[in-house]
XYZ file of C-alpha atoms in Angstrom:
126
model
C 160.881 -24.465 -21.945
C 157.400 -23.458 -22.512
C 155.216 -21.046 -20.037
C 151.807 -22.751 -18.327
C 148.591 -21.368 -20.093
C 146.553 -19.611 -17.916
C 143.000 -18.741 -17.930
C 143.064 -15.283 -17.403
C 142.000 -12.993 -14.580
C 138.151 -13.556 -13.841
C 137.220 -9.692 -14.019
C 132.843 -10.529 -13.452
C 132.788 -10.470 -9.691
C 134.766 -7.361 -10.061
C 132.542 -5.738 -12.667
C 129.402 -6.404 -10.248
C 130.805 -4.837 -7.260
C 131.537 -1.537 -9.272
C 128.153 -1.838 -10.511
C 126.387 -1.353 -6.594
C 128.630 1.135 -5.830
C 127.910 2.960 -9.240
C 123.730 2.764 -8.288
C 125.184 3.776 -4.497
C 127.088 7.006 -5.746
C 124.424 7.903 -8.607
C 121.727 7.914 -5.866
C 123.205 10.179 -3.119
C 124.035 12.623 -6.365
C 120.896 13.019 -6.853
C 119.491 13.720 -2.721
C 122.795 15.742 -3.033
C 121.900 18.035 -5.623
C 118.065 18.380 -4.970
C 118.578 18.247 -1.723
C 115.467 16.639 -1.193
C 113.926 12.957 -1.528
C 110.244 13.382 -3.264
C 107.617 11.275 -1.356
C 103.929 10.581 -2.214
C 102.509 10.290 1.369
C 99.263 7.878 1.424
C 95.869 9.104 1.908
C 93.523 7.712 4.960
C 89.955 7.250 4.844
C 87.651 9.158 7.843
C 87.815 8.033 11.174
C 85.356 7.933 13.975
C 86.733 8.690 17.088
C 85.163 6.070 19.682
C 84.219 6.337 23.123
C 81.998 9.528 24.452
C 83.099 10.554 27.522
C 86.503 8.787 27.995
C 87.974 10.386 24.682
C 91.191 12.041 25.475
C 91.879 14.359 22.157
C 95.361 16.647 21.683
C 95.194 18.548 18.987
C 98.434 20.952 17.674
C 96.948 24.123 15.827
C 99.709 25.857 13.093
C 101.487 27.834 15.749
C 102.545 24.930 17.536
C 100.025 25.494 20.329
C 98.362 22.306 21.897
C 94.881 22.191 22.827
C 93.637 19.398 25.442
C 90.091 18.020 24.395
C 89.393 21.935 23.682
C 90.919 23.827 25.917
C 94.236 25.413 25.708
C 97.246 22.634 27.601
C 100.690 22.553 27.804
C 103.313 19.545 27.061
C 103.471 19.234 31.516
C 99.855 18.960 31.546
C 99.724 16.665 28.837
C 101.844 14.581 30.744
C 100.116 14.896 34.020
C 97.001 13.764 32.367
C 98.574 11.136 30.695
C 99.981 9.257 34.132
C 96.363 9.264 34.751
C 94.911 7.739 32.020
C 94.537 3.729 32.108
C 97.245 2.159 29.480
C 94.311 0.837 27.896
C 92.689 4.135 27.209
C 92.876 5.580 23.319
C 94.814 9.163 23.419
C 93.582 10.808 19.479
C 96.106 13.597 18.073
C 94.911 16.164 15.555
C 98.035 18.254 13.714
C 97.018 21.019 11.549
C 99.308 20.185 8.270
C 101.375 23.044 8.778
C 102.018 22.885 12.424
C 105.625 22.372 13.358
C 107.098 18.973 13.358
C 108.645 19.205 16.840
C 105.046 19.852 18.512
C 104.040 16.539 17.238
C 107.448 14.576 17.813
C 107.308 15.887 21.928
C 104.106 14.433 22.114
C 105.239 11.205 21.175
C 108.420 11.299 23.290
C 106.055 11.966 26.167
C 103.767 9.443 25.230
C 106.716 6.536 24.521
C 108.128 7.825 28.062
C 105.141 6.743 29.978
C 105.016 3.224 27.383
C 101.376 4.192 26.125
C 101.234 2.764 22.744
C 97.423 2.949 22.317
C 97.406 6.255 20.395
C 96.116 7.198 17.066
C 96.668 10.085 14.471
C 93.635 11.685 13.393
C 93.965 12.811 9.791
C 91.582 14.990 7.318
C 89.186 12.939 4.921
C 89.983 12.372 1.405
């Protein structure tokens, strides 16, 4: 009695999947051992800030201190002022480059807590 012929085993399917998880593995070694993820952030071109007397400016100086359209504020005022602002009203934030991250992350908190999305970032000319 003879045995069937088979084709074999189809191994390509296989082969693939061990591929993604090969890139997968090989790019978490790398975060891993650097332990960072090198970025090339993109460069904006100069600004005008519009409007004269209606501009409502926040600026965040290196120590994390936050200055409202000059004068020295806190995150409550902030958000005091900001319930009075019209949603249609622009609200311009300045960060110096080496102020801390969680100045600038409050503000928006506060600002997506009161649902005004017509803000902009101010950045340095290049």
């Amino acid at each position: 009695m003879k045995m069937p012929h088979s084709d074999g085993l189809n191994i390509v399917p296989l082969i693939d999947v061990i591929l993604v998880l090969l890139a997968i593995v090989l790019s978490v070694a790398t975060f891993i051992a650097q332990g960072e993820i090198k970025i090339s952030l993109p460069k904006s071109s100069h600004e005008k800030i519009e409007g004269k007397g209606s501009a409502f400016v926040l600026k965040i100086d290196k120590n994390g201190d936050y200055f409202l359209n000059d004068k020295p504020s806190s995150l409550i005022d902030f958000e005091e002022k900001l319930a009075l602002l019209q949603r249609h009203e622009w609200v311009y934030l300045m960060g110096d480059k080496a102020s801390p991250l969680d100045s600038f992350i409050q503000i928006i908190n506060i600002l997506k807590r009161k649902n005004h999305a017509n803000f902009k970032i101010i950045t340095e000319y290049q």
